[in-house]
């Protein structure tokens, strides 16, 4: 919806993204994507339907960029010199220009570029120059992005072919008095809008980037915490592997299926232990999904898969109680309903571990070693229900 609105406002059509010239080093990458591919994601979020890459068309970066553009449903074209740019853009089109090496993930900049009308993003000269952005004068620095009308590209014909297109277009934008939009200087502070021009800078930013997009997780939610710690250490490697997400999801499904199978064959301890193991694996799948979708993608619907663990716990509980059906059903349903209700409240750290299905399942498995499965499930269900009714748990709504 935002993309369509953006196109209706000012017909943003293409984005100019720089690639390494023949003989130059490959671009640094961050969490499995080059800086140019990060710029492509930003351009798509702005509503661009076409990418114009300036640089060598046969390099690994260019080939990877083409694949990324096609996967995003965008047209892709490579130009080797500045003069070719005017032939790629019509007079009624709009061009988004991004400074080479810019990591563009700031929401404020995105909102400014989505607004109606072409514009030049600027920041204060001091902070901008310190961040590697191009200084305009004593007061201003180019913010690294601008949109301008395609009709202005005809002015590139009077410049040398080997002129850097982004610098030339900045000069044209200033001469034509392109309207300016000032970004807050604080947008440069958190690493979401910065120049990444070396592998060292990319590695430094990657640590914060992984932390930002994985989010915070309390150690009380042990399964989620251990999953995020694991993905945080191997996330950049896993993001590059197409098999990583299906592998985590498939492994979680195998564990849940094995849990139900163990319950069918009268092994309740093993059944609950396998269910417990599935929880951090599934949380690792969620964490990895967030990294792959970041920074603009959404993964909310994926979290419905957490109910698969609840369904497995309910099934295993019903199968593990060797009694009349209503005696098996009562504690099993009380346990699951109490867990779901606890999720819908705001809990304090003291009772937060009870929201962790992994800890709940392993607790039942441990108790089932000492007593019957029925008593183990009843005890844990009672504790969870008591926690939900305690003053430490408050309604979220």
mmCIF file of C-alpha atoms in Angstrom:
data_model
loop_
_atom_site.group_PDB
_atom_site.id
_atom_site.type_symbol
_atom_site.label_atom_id
_atom_site.label_comp_id
_atom_site.label_asym_id
_atom_site.label_seq_id
_atom_site.Cartn_x
_atom_site.Cartn_y
_atom_site.Cartn_z
ATOM 1 C CA UNK A 1 0.000 0.000 0.000
ATOM 2 C CA UNK A 2 2.816 2.426 0.932
ATOM 3 C CA UNK A 3 4.638 1.520 -2.266
ATOM 4 C CA UNK A 4 1.580 2.257 -4.426
ATOM 5 C CA UNK A 5 0.991 5.532 -2.620
ATOM 6 C CA UNK A 6 4.609 6.522 -3.214
ATOM 7 C CA UNK A 7 4.294 5.892 -6.955
ATOM 8 C CA UNK A 8 1.031 7.839 -7.176
ATOM 9 C CA UNK A 9 2.599 10.840 -5.489
ATOM 10 C CA UNK A 10 5.672 11.403 -7.610
ATOM 11 C CA UNK A 11 6.023 8.451 -9.990
ATOM 12 C CA UNK A 12 9.303 7.208 -8.594
ATOM 13 C CA UNK A 13 10.478 4.710 -11.139
ATOM 14 C CA UNK A 14 14.175 3.979 -10.943
ATOM 15 C CA UNK A 15 17.052 3.953 -8.488
ATOM 16 C CA UNK A 16 20.688 4.642 -9.367
ATOM 17 C CA UNK A 17 22.989 2.333 -7.421
ATOM 18 C CA UNK A 18 26.765 2.194 -7.835
ATOM 19 C CA UNK A 19 28.702 -1.036 -8.316
ATOM 20 C CA UNK A 20 32.490 -1.567 -8.364
ATOM 21 C CA UNK A 21 34.193 -0.616 -11.608
ATOM 22 C CA UNK A 22 36.294 -3.255 -13.407
ATOM 23 C CA UNK A 23 39.487 -3.829 -11.414
ATOM 24 C CA UNK A 24 38.047 -2.464 -8.160
ATOM 25 C CA UNK A 25 37.587 -4.559 -5.037
ATOM 26 C CA UNK A 26 34.251 -6.189 -4.345
ATOM 27 C CA UNK A 27 31.798 -4.308 -2.158
ATOM 28 C CA UNK A 28 31.697 -5.059 1.562
ATOM 29 C CA UNK A 29 28.724 -7.106 2.672
ATOM 30 C CA UNK A 30 26.606 -6.969 5.791
ATOM 31 C CA UNK A 31 24.693 -10.019 7.036
ATOM 32 C CA UNK A 32 24.859 -11.802 3.714
ATOM 33 C CA UNK A 33 23.992 -8.849 1.432
ATOM 34 C CA UNK A 34 26.293 -6.330 -0.221
ATOM 35 C CA UNK A 35 25.754 -2.638 0.414
ATOM 36 C CA UNK A 36 24.323 -2.323 -3.113
ATOM 37 C CA UNK A 37 21.769 -5.032 -2.315
ATOM 38 C CA UNK A 38 20.872 -3.184 0.889
ATOM 39 C CA UNK A 39 20.311 -0.080 -1.233
ATOM 40 C CA UNK A 40 18.091 -2.121 -3.555
ATOM 41 C CA UNK A 41 15.861 -3.079 -0.601
ATOM 42 C CA UNK A 42 15.583 0.585 0.345
ATOM 43 C CA UNK A 43 14.761 1.558 -3.246
ATOM 44 C CA UNK A 44 12.034 -1.073 -3.448
ATOM 45 C CA UNK A 45 10.547 0.235 -0.199
ATOM 46 C CA UNK A 46 10.515 3.722 -1.755
ATOM 47 C CA UNK A 47 8.490 2.363 -4.645
ATOM 48 C CA UNK A 48 11.158 1.943 -7.313
ATOM 49 C CA UNK A 49 10.336 -0.565 -10.033
ATOM 50 C CA UNK A 50 13.701 -0.405 -11.780
ATOM 51 C CA UNK A 51 17.356 -0.458 -10.746
ATOM 52 C CA UNK A 52 20.061 1.220 -12.817
ATOM 53 C CA UNK A 53 23.457 -0.067 -11.754
ATOM 54 C CA UNK A 54 26.496 2.031 -12.631
ATOM 55 C CA UNK A 55 29.658 -0.058 -12.832
ATOM 56 C CA UNK A 56 31.032 -3.285 -14.234
ATOM 57 C CA UNK A 57 28.265 -5.509 -15.537
ATOM 58 C CA UNK A 58 30.204 -8.778 -15.419
ATOM 59 C CA UNK A 59 31.452 -8.644 -11.829
ATOM 60 C CA UNK A 60 30.194 -10.939 -9.086
ATOM 61 C CA UNK A 61 28.534 -7.939 -7.422
ATOM 62 C CA UNK A 62 26.681 -7.100 -10.648
ATOM 63 C CA UNK A 63 25.484 -10.678 -11.161
ATOM 64 C CA UNK A 64 24.315 -10.929 -7.540
ATOM 65 C CA UNK A 65 22.609 -7.553 -7.915
ATOM 66 C CA UNK A 66 20.747 -8.702 -11.015
ATOM 67 C CA UNK A 67 19.485 -11.798 -9.225
ATOM 68 C CA UNK A 68 18.408 -9.717 -6.212
ATOM 69 C CA UNK A 69 16.544 -7.240 -8.447
ATOM 70 C CA UNK A 70 14.761 -10.008 -10.342
ATOM 71 C CA UNK A 71 13.817 -11.699 -7.079
ATOM 72 C CA UNK A 72 12.358 -8.409 -5.875
ATOM 73 C CA UNK A 73 10.326 -8.097 -9.095
ATOM 74 C CA UNK A 74 12.285 -5.085 -10.350
ATOM 75 C CA UNK A 75 13.726 -4.345 -13.776
ATOM 76 C CA UNK A 76 17.500 -4.209 -13.927
ATOM 77 C CA UNK A 77 19.855 -2.321 -16.226
ATOM 78 C CA UNK A 78 23.616 -1.738 -16.113
ATOM 79 C CA UNK A 79 25.291 1.405 -17.433
ATOM 80 C CA UNK A 80 29.029 1.890 -17.724
ATOM 81 C CA UNK A 81 29.150 5.684 -18.089
ATOM 82 C CA UNK A 82 27.246 8.755 -17.013
ATOM 83 C CA UNK A 83 25.942 9.667 -20.476
ATOM 84 C CA UNK A 84 24.029 6.373 -20.695
ATOM 85 C CA UNK A 85 21.910 7.389 -17.710
ATOM 86 C CA UNK A 86 19.820 9.915 -19.631
ATOM 87 C CA UNK A 87 18.797 7.225 -22.119
ATOM 88 C CA UNK A 88 17.583 4.923 -19.371
ATOM 89 C CA UNK A 89 15.202 7.423 -17.757
ATOM 90 C CA UNK A 90 12.279 9.221 -19.392
ATOM 91 C CA UNK A 91 11.564 12.887 -18.859
ATOM 92 C CA UNK A 92 8.425 12.105 -16.867
ATOM 93 C CA UNK A 93 10.190 9.623 -14.612
ATOM 94 C CA UNK A 94 11.855 10.211 -11.281
ATOM 95 C CA UNK A 95 15.293 8.958 -10.287
ATOM 96 C CA UNK A 96 16.355 8.023 -6.777
ATOM 97 C CA UNK A 97 20.090 8.585 -6.344
ATOM 98 C CA UNK A 98 21.993 6.910 -3.512
ATOM 99 C CA UNK A 99 25.545 7.726 -2.553
ATOM 100 C CA UNK A 100 27.987 4.834 -3.100
ATOM 101 C CA UNK A 101 28.650 2.905 0.105
ATOM 102 C CA UNK A 102 25.567 4.265 1.880
ATOM 103 C CA UNK A 103 23.758 1.827 4.163
ATOM 104 C CA UNK A 104 20.196 3.233 3.959
ATOM 105 C CA UNK A 105 17.941 1.859 6.674
ATOM 106 C CA UNK A 106 16.722 4.932 8.570
ATOM 107 C CA UNK A 107 12.932 5.217 8.740
ATOM 108 C CA UNK A 108 13.057 9.024 8.840
ATOM 109 C CA UNK A 109 14.896 9.149 5.518
ATOM 110 C CA UNK A 110 12.482 6.635 4.025
ATOM 111 C CA UNK A 111 9.475 8.711 5.101
ATOM 112 C CA UNK A 112 10.999 11.883 3.630
ATOM 113 C CA UNK A 113 11.653 10.231 0.287
ATOM 114 C CA UNK A 114 8.160 8.720 0.212
ATOM 115 C CA UNK A 115 6.576 12.149 0.647
ATOM 116 C CA UNK A 116 5.159 13.950 -2.375
ATOM 117 C CA UNK A 117 7.652 15.833 -4.527
ATOM 118 C CA UNK A 118 11.330 15.454 -5.438
ATOM 119 C CA UNK A 119 13.828 16.450 -2.788
ATOM 120 C CA UNK A 120 17.425 16.477 -1.628
ATOM 121 C CA UNK A 121 18.144 15.036 1.826
ATOM 122 C CA UNK A 122 20.580 17.088 3.870
ATOM 123 C CA UNK A 123 22.126 17.028 7.343
ATOM 124 C CA UNK A 124 24.296 19.457 9.254
ATOM 125 C CA UNK A 125 27.738 19.854 7.720
ATOM 126 C CA UNK A 126 29.803 18.794 10.745
ATOM 127 C CA UNK A 127 28.090 15.506 11.604
ATOM 128 C CA UNK A 128 27.544 14.744 7.907
ATOM 129 C CA UNK A 129 31.177 15.193 6.911
ATOM 130 C CA UNK A 130 32.311 13.190 9.939
ATOM 131 C CA UNK A 131 30.015 10.360 8.794
ATOM 132 C CA UNK A 132 31.561 10.346 5.299
ATOM 133 C CA UNK A 133 28.765 12.269 3.547
ATOM 134 C CA UNK A 134 29.574 14.932 0.969
ATOM 135 C CA UNK A 135 29.747 18.474 2.336
ATOM 136 C CA UNK A 136 27.783 21.096 0.380
ATOM 137 C CA UNK A 137 28.776 24.239 2.310
ATOM 138 C CA UNK A 138 29.558 25.351 5.853
ATOM 139 C CA UNK A 139 26.029 24.546 7.026
ATOM 140 C CA UNK A 140 24.917 21.546 4.989
ATOM 141 C CA UNK A 141 26.042 18.128 3.859
ATOM 142 C CA UNK A 142 24.282 15.902 1.370
ATOM 143 C CA UNK A 143 22.336 13.240 3.231
ATOM 144 C CA UNK A 144 23.341 10.594 0.681
ATOM 145 C CA UNK A 145 19.974 10.338 -1.111
ATOM 146 C CA UNK A 146 17.787 12.451 -3.366
ATOM 147 C CA UNK A 147 15.004 12.168 -5.910
ATOM 148 C CA UNK A 148 15.018 14.323 -9.018
ATOM 149 C CA UNK A 149 13.038 14.524 -12.290
ATOM 150 C CA UNK A 150 14.267 12.593 -15.302
ATOM 151 C CA UNK A 151 14.137 15.710 -17.478
ATOM 152 C CA UNK A 152 17.196 17.049 -15.657
ATOM 153 C CA UNK A 153 19.357 14.158 -16.814
ATOM 154 C CA UNK A 154 19.846 15.792 -20.211
ATOM 155 C CA UNK A 155 22.345 18.096 -18.508
ATOM 156 C CA UNK A 156 24.699 15.144 -18.058
ATOM 157 C CA UNK A 157 25.564 15.382 -21.781
ATOM 158 C CA UNK A 158 27.830 18.342 -21.124
ATOM 159 C CA UNK A 159 29.972 16.391 -18.643
ATOM 160 C CA UNK A 160 32.783 13.886 -19.312
ATOM 161 C CA UNK A 161 31.612 10.276 -19.757
ATOM 162 C CA UNK A 162 33.776 9.082 -16.858
ATOM 163 C CA UNK A 163 32.276 11.583 -14.403
ATOM 164 C CA UNK A 164 30.852 10.016 -11.240
ATOM 165 C CA UNK A 165 27.072 10.125 -11.820
ATOM 166 C CA UNK A 166 26.019 10.670 -8.206
ATOM 167 C CA UNK A 167 28.389 13.638 -7.827
ATOM 168 C CA UNK A 168 27.276 15.091 -11.164
ATOM 169 C CA UNK A 169 23.621 14.721 -10.274
ATOM 170 C CA UNK A 170 24.194 16.356 -6.897
ATOM 171 C CA UNK A 171 25.744 19.334 -8.650
ATOM 172 C CA UNK A 172 22.771 19.538 -11.055
ATOM 173 C CA UNK A 173 20.303 19.279 -8.156
ATOM 174 C CA UNK A 174 21.998 22.186 -6.373
ATOM 175 C CA UNK A 175 22.109 24.301 -9.524
ATOM 176 C CA UNK A 176 18.410 23.637 -10.147
ATOM 177 C CA UNK A 177 17.590 24.405 -6.518
ATOM 178 C CA UNK A 178 16.010 21.044 -5.805
ATOM 179 C CA UNK A 179 13.864 21.376 -2.648
ATOM 180 C CA UNK A 180 15.689 20.217 0.455
ATOM 181 C CA UNK A 181 14.531 18.065 3.345
ATOM 182 C CA UNK A 182 16.678 18.152 6.445
ATOM 183 C CA UNK A 183 17.172 14.967 8.425
ATOM 184 C CA UNK A 184 17.843 15.074 12.137
ATOM 185 C CA UNK A 185 21.562 14.732 12.849
ATOM 186 C CA UNK A 186 20.721 11.929 15.268
ATOM 187 C CA UNK A 187 19.826 9.726 12.282
ATOM 188 C CA UNK A 188 23.579 9.264 11.826
ATOM 189 C CA UNK A 189 24.136 8.014 15.360
ATOM 190 C CA UNK A 190 22.681 4.509 15.418
ATOM 191 C CA UNK A 191 24.272 3.037 12.284
ATOM 192 C CA UNK A 192 21.058 2.868 10.256
ATOM 193 C CA UNK A 193 22.268 5.620 7.909
ATOM 194 C CA UNK A 194 26.011 5.462 7.420
ATOM 195 C CA UNK A 195 28.775 5.008 4.879
ATOM 196 C CA UNK A 196 30.158 1.465 4.787
ATOM 197 C CA UNK A 197 33.209 1.607 2.539
ATOM 198 C CA UNK A 198 35.415 -1.158 3.947
ATOM 199 C CA UNK A 199 35.180 -4.681 5.316
ATOM 200 C CA UNK A 200 36.316 -3.424 8.732
ATOM 201 C CA UNK A 201 33.422 -0.945 8.896
ATOM 202 C CA UNK A 202 31.012 -3.616 7.675
ATOM 203 C CA UNK A 203 32.120 -6.079 10.382
ATOM 204 C CA UNK A 204 31.777 -3.389 13.046
ATOM 205 C CA UNK A 205 28.282 -2.439 11.889
ATOM 206 C CA UNK A 206 27.214 -6.053 11.448
ATOM 207 C CA UNK A 207 27.452 -6.717 15.185
ATOM 208 C CA UNK A 208 25.066 -3.885 15.968
ATOM 209 C CA UNK A 209 22.865 -4.732 12.990
ATOM 210 C CA UNK A 210 22.354 -8.301 14.193
ATOM 211 C CA UNK A 211 21.599 -7.066 17.705
ATOM 212 C CA UNK A 212 19.104 -4.484 16.428
ATOM 213 C CA UNK A 213 17.124 -6.899 14.281
ATOM 214 C CA UNK A 214 17.227 -9.908 16.568
ATOM 215 C CA UNK A 215 15.771 -7.785 19.353
ATOM 216 C CA UNK A 216 16.151 -8.124 23.084
ATOM 217 C CA UNK A 217 15.196 -11.304 24.860
ATOM 218 C CA UNK A 218 15.100 -11.888 28.585
ATOM 219 C CA UNK A 219 17.045 -14.836 29.972
ATOM 220 C CA UNK A 220 13.750 -15.793 31.643
ATOM 221 C CA UNK A 221 12.556 -16.868 28.207
ATOM 222 C CA UNK A 222 15.410 -19.337 28.050
ATOM 223 C CA UNK A 223 14.489 -21.081 24.787
ATOM 224 C CA UNK A 224 14.160 -17.777 22.942
ATOM 225 C CA UNK A 225 17.298 -16.403 24.543
ATOM 226 C CA UNK A 226 19.473 -19.374 23.595
ATOM 227 C CA UNK A 227 18.072 -19.330 20.042
ATOM 228 C CA UNK A 228 18.876 -15.639 19.600
ATOM 229 C CA UNK A 229 22.355 -16.088 21.044
ATOM 230 C CA UNK A 230 23.003 -18.927 18.609
ATOM 231 C CA UNK A 231 21.675 -17.070 15.569
ATOM 232 C CA UNK A 232 23.453 -13.903 16.677
ATOM 233 C CA UNK A 233 26.791 -15.702 16.463
ATOM 234 C CA UNK A 234 26.162 -17.492 13.163
ATOM 235 C CA UNK A 235 23.503 -15.241 11.646
ATOM 236 C CA UNK A 236 25.555 -13.694 8.837
ATOM 237 C CA UNK A 237 26.703 -17.154 7.719
ATOM 238 C CA UNK A 238 23.228 -18.656 7.932
ATOM 239 C CA UNK A 239 21.555 -15.772 6.087
ATOM 240 C CA UNK A 240 23.651 -16.585 3.026
ATOM 241 C CA UNK A 241 22.473 -20.236 2.979
ATOM 242 C CA UNK A 242 19.157 -20.806 1.236
ATOM 243 C CA UNK A 243 18.664 -24.073 3.126
ATOM 244 C CA UNK A 244 19.030 -22.599 6.631
ATOM 245 C CA UNK A 245 15.407 -21.557 7.288
ATOM 246 C CA UNK A 246 13.822 -24.727 5.857
ATOM 247 C CA UNK A 247 16.341 -26.762 7.850
ATOM 248 C CA UNK A 248 15.401 -25.165 11.169
ATOM 249 C CA UNK A 249 11.685 -25.394 10.435
ATOM 250 C CA UNK A 250 11.967 -28.984 9.257
ATOM 251 C CA UNK A 251 14.014 -30.002 12.293
ATOM 252 C CA UNK A 252 11.424 -28.444 14.614
ATOM 253 C CA UNK A 253 8.661 -30.332 12.789
ATOM 254 C CA UNK A 254 10.595 -33.600 13.108
ATOM 255 C CA UNK A 255 11.049 -33.054 16.844
ATOM 256 C CA UNK A 256 7.356 -32.298 17.345
ATOM 257 C CA UNK A 257 6.344 -35.312 15.281
ATOM 258 C CA UNK A 258 8.770 -37.509 17.199
ATOM 259 C CA UNK A 259 7.307 -36.158 20.421
ATOM 260 C CA UNK A 260 3.809 -37.276 19.447
ATOM 261 C CA UNK A 261 5.158 -40.628 18.254
ATOM 262 C CA UNK A 262 6.923 -41.182 21.590
ATOM 263 C CA UNK A 263 3.670 -40.479 23.421
ATOM 264 C CA UNK A 264 1.839 -42.966 21.225
ATOM 265 C CA UNK A 265 4.427 -45.605 22.175
ATOM 266 C CA UNK A 266 4.024 -44.893 25.907
ATOM 267 C CA UNK A 267 7.248 -42.918 26.425
ATOM 268 C CA UNK A 268 5.937 -39.711 28.034
ATOM 269 C CA UNK A 269 9.318 -38.578 29.390
ATOM 270 C CA UNK A 270 10.879 -38.779 25.934
ATOM 271 C CA UNK A 271 7.781 -37.189 24.415
ATOM 272 C CA UNK A 272 7.921 -34.073 26.587
ATOM 273 C CA UNK A 273 11.724 -33.886 26.274
ATOM 274 C CA UNK A 274 11.477 -33.889 22.463
ATOM 275 C CA UNK A 275 8.767 -31.221 22.597
ATOM 276 C CA UNK A 276 11.051 -29.134 24.795
ATOM 277 C CA UNK A 277 13.908 -29.453 22.288
ATOM 278 C CA UNK A 278 11.668 -28.243 19.458
ATOM 279 C CA UNK A 279 11.072 -24.864 21.093
ATOM 280 C CA UNK A 280 14.594 -23.336 20.789
ATOM 281 C CA UNK A 281 14.852 -24.779 17.265
ATOM 282 C CA UNK A 282 11.593 -23.066 16.280
ATOM 283 C CA UNK A 283 12.719 -19.831 17.964
ATOM 284 C CA UNK A 284 15.952 -20.027 15.956
ATOM 285 C CA UNK A 285 13.822 -20.235 12.808
ATOM 286 C CA UNK A 286 11.966 -17.063 13.867
ATOM 287 C CA UNK A 287 15.214 -15.231 14.653
ATOM 288 C CA UNK A 288 16.743 -16.183 11.316
ATOM 289 C CA UNK A 289 13.552 -15.148 9.518
ATOM 290 C CA UNK A 290 13.791 -11.700 11.109
ATOM 291 C CA UNK A 291 17.349 -11.288 9.838
ATOM 292 C CA UNK A 292 16.459 -12.351 6.304
ATOM 293 C CA UNK A 293 13.441 -10.018 6.192
ATOM 294 C CA UNK A 294 15.257 -7.074 7.824
ATOM 295 C CA UNK A 295 15.130 -4.154 7.775
ATOM 296 C CA UNK A 296 11.779 -3.551 6.068
ATOM 297 C CA UNK A 297 10.148 -6.991 5.866
ATOM 298 C CA UNK A 298 7.581 -8.339 8.324
ATOM 299 C CA UNK A 299 7.436 -11.772 9.955
ATOM 300 C CA UNK A 300 4.433 -11.440 12.275
ATOM 301 C CA UNK A 301 2.388 -14.201 10.669
ATOM 302 C CA UNK A 302 5.196 -16.691 11.191
ATOM 303 C CA UNK A 303 4.689 -16.524 14.942
ATOM 304 C CA UNK A 304 1.412 -18.396 14.543
ATOM 305 C CA UNK A 305 3.665 -21.447 14.222
ATOM 306 C CA UNK A 306 4.235 -21.224 17.979
ATOM 307 C CA UNK A 307 0.772 -22.703 18.350
ATOM 308 C CA UNK A 308 2.154 -25.881 16.769
ATOM 309 C CA UNK A 309 4.051 -26.424 20.030
ATOM 310 C CA UNK A 310 0.855 -25.903 22.027
ATOM 311 C CA UNK A 311 -0.951 -28.404 19.789
ATOM 312 C CA UNK A 312 1.858 -30.916 20.269
ATOM 313 C CA UNK A 313 1.884 -30.423 24.047
ATOM 314 C CA UNK A 314 -1.889 -30.906 24.157
ATOM 315 C CA UNK A 315 -1.679 -34.071 22.063
ATOM 316 C CA UNK A 316 1.207 -35.487 24.079
ATOM 317 C CA UNK A 317 -0.570 -34.676 27.352
ATOM 318 C CA UNK A 318 -3.753 -36.427 26.233
ATOM 319 C CA UNK A 319 -1.823 -39.500 25.077
ATOM 320 C CA UNK A 320 0.360 -39.643 28.187
ATOM 321 C CA UNK A 321 -2.455 -39.867 30.727
ATOM 322 C CA UNK A 322 -3.616 -43.450 30.990
ATOM 323 C CA UNK A 323 -7.137 -42.875 32.235
ATOM 324 C CA UNK A 324 -10.687 -42.119 31.165
ATOM 325 C CA UNK A 325 -10.876 -39.548 28.385
ATOM 326 C CA UNK A 326 -12.349 -36.772 30.513
ATOM 327 C CA UNK A 327 -9.681 -37.280 33.208
ATOM 328 C CA UNK A 328 -7.019 -37.026 30.502
ATOM 329 C CA UNK A 329 -8.639 -34.023 28.841
ATOM 330 C CA UNK A 330 -9.144 -31.824 31.908
ATOM 331 C CA UNK A 331 -5.512 -31.252 33.052
ATOM 332 C CA UNK A 332 -4.296 -31.203 29.434
ATOM 333 C CA UNK A 333 -6.665 -28.434 28.382
ATOM 334 C CA UNK A 334 -6.140 -26.506 31.630
ATOM 335 C CA UNK A 335 -2.387 -26.506 30.961
ATOM 336 C CA UNK A 336 -2.692 -25.174 27.411
ATOM 337 C CA UNK A 337 -5.401 -22.634 28.243
ATOM 338 C CA UNK A 338 -3.339 -21.339 31.165
ATOM 339 C CA UNK A 339 -0.268 -20.981 28.917
ATOM 340 C CA UNK A 340 -2.248 -19.093 26.274
ATOM 341 C CA UNK A 341 -3.768 -16.790 28.894
ATOM 342 C CA UNK A 342 -0.358 -16.152 30.402
ATOM 343 C CA UNK A 343 0.914 -15.109 26.959
ATOM 344 C CA UNK A 344 -1.852 -12.530 26.702
ATOM 345 C CA UNK A 345 -0.793 -10.793 29.871
ATOM 346 C CA UNK A 346 2.171 -8.674 30.882
ATOM 347 C CA UNK A 347 4.276 -10.732 33.269
ATOM 348 C CA UNK A 348 7.131 -9.814 35.564
ATOM 349 C CA UNK A 349 10.542 -11.496 35.395
ATOM 350 C CA UNK A 350 9.744 -13.809 38.313
ATOM 351 C CA UNK A 351 7.074 -15.726 36.391
ATOM 352 C CA UNK A 352 8.372 -15.104 32.872
ATOM 353 C CA UNK A 353 10.006 -18.587 32.610
ATOM 354 C CA UNK A 354 6.513 -20.119 32.764
ATOM 355 C CA UNK A 355 5.760 -18.606 29.344
ATOM 356 C CA UNK A 356 8.584 -20.672 27.851
ATOM 357 C CA UNK A 357 7.072 -23.847 26.388
ATOM 358 C CA UNK A 358 10.490 -25.456 26.395
ATOM 359 C CA UNK A 359 10.911 -25.032 30.149
ATOM 360 C CA UNK A 360 7.314 -26.122 30.750
ATOM 361 C CA UNK A 361 7.796 -29.308 28.710
ATOM 362 C CA UNK A 362 11.122 -30.178 30.310
ATOM 363 C CA UNK A 363 9.584 -29.612 33.770
ATOM 364 C CA UNK A 364 6.800 -32.084 32.976
ATOM 365 C CA UNK A 365 9.384 -34.571 31.667
ATOM 366 C CA UNK A 366 11.427 -34.272 34.861
ATOM 367 C CA UNK A 367 8.376 -34.679 37.102
ATOM 368 C CA UNK A 368 7.175 -37.635 35.028
ATOM 369 C CA UNK A 369 10.381 -39.462 35.980
ATOM 370 C CA UNK A 370 9.410 -39.202 39.665
ATOM 371 C CA UNK A 371 5.645 -39.589 39.408
ATOM 372 C CA UNK A 372 2.905 -40.331 36.883
ATOM 373 C CA UNK A 373 2.407 -38.199 33.790
ATOM 374 C CA UNK A 374 -1.036 -37.187 34.989
ATOM 375 C CA UNK A 375 0.258 -35.773 38.264
ATOM 376 C CA UNK A 376 3.180 -34.097 36.494
ATOM 377 C CA UNK A 377 0.853 -32.336 34.047
ATOM 378 C CA UNK A 378 -1.545 -31.349 36.830
ATOM 379 C CA UNK A 379 1.259 -29.867 38.947
ATOM 380 C CA UNK A 380 2.672 -27.804 36.100
ATOM 381 C CA UNK A 381 -0.814 -26.713 34.989
ATOM 382 C CA UNK A 382 -1.586 -25.595 38.549
ATOM 383 C CA UNK A 383 1.644 -23.544 38.738
ATOM 384 C CA UNK A 384 1.004 -21.863 35.365
ATOM 385 C CA UNK A 385 -2.624 -21.108 36.245
ATOM 386 C CA UNK A 386 -1.629 -19.730 39.644
ATOM 387 C CA UNK A 387 0.957 -17.519 37.947
ATOM 388 C CA UNK A 388 -1.687 -16.188 35.557
ATOM 389 C CA UNK A 389 -4.011 -15.340 38.452
ATOM 390 C CA UNK A 390 -1.261 -13.786 40.561
ATOM 391 C CA UNK A 391 -0.842 -9.987 40.926
ATOM 392 C CA UNK A 392 2.440 -10.289 38.999
ATOM 393 C CA UNK A 393 0.512 -11.033 35.773
ATOM 394 C CA UNK A 394 -1.522 -8.191 34.342
ATOM 395 C CA UNK A 395 -3.818 -8.014 31.348
ATOM 396 C CA UNK A 396 -2.140 -6.632 28.281
ATOM 397 C CA UNK A 397 -5.164 -4.917 26.893
#
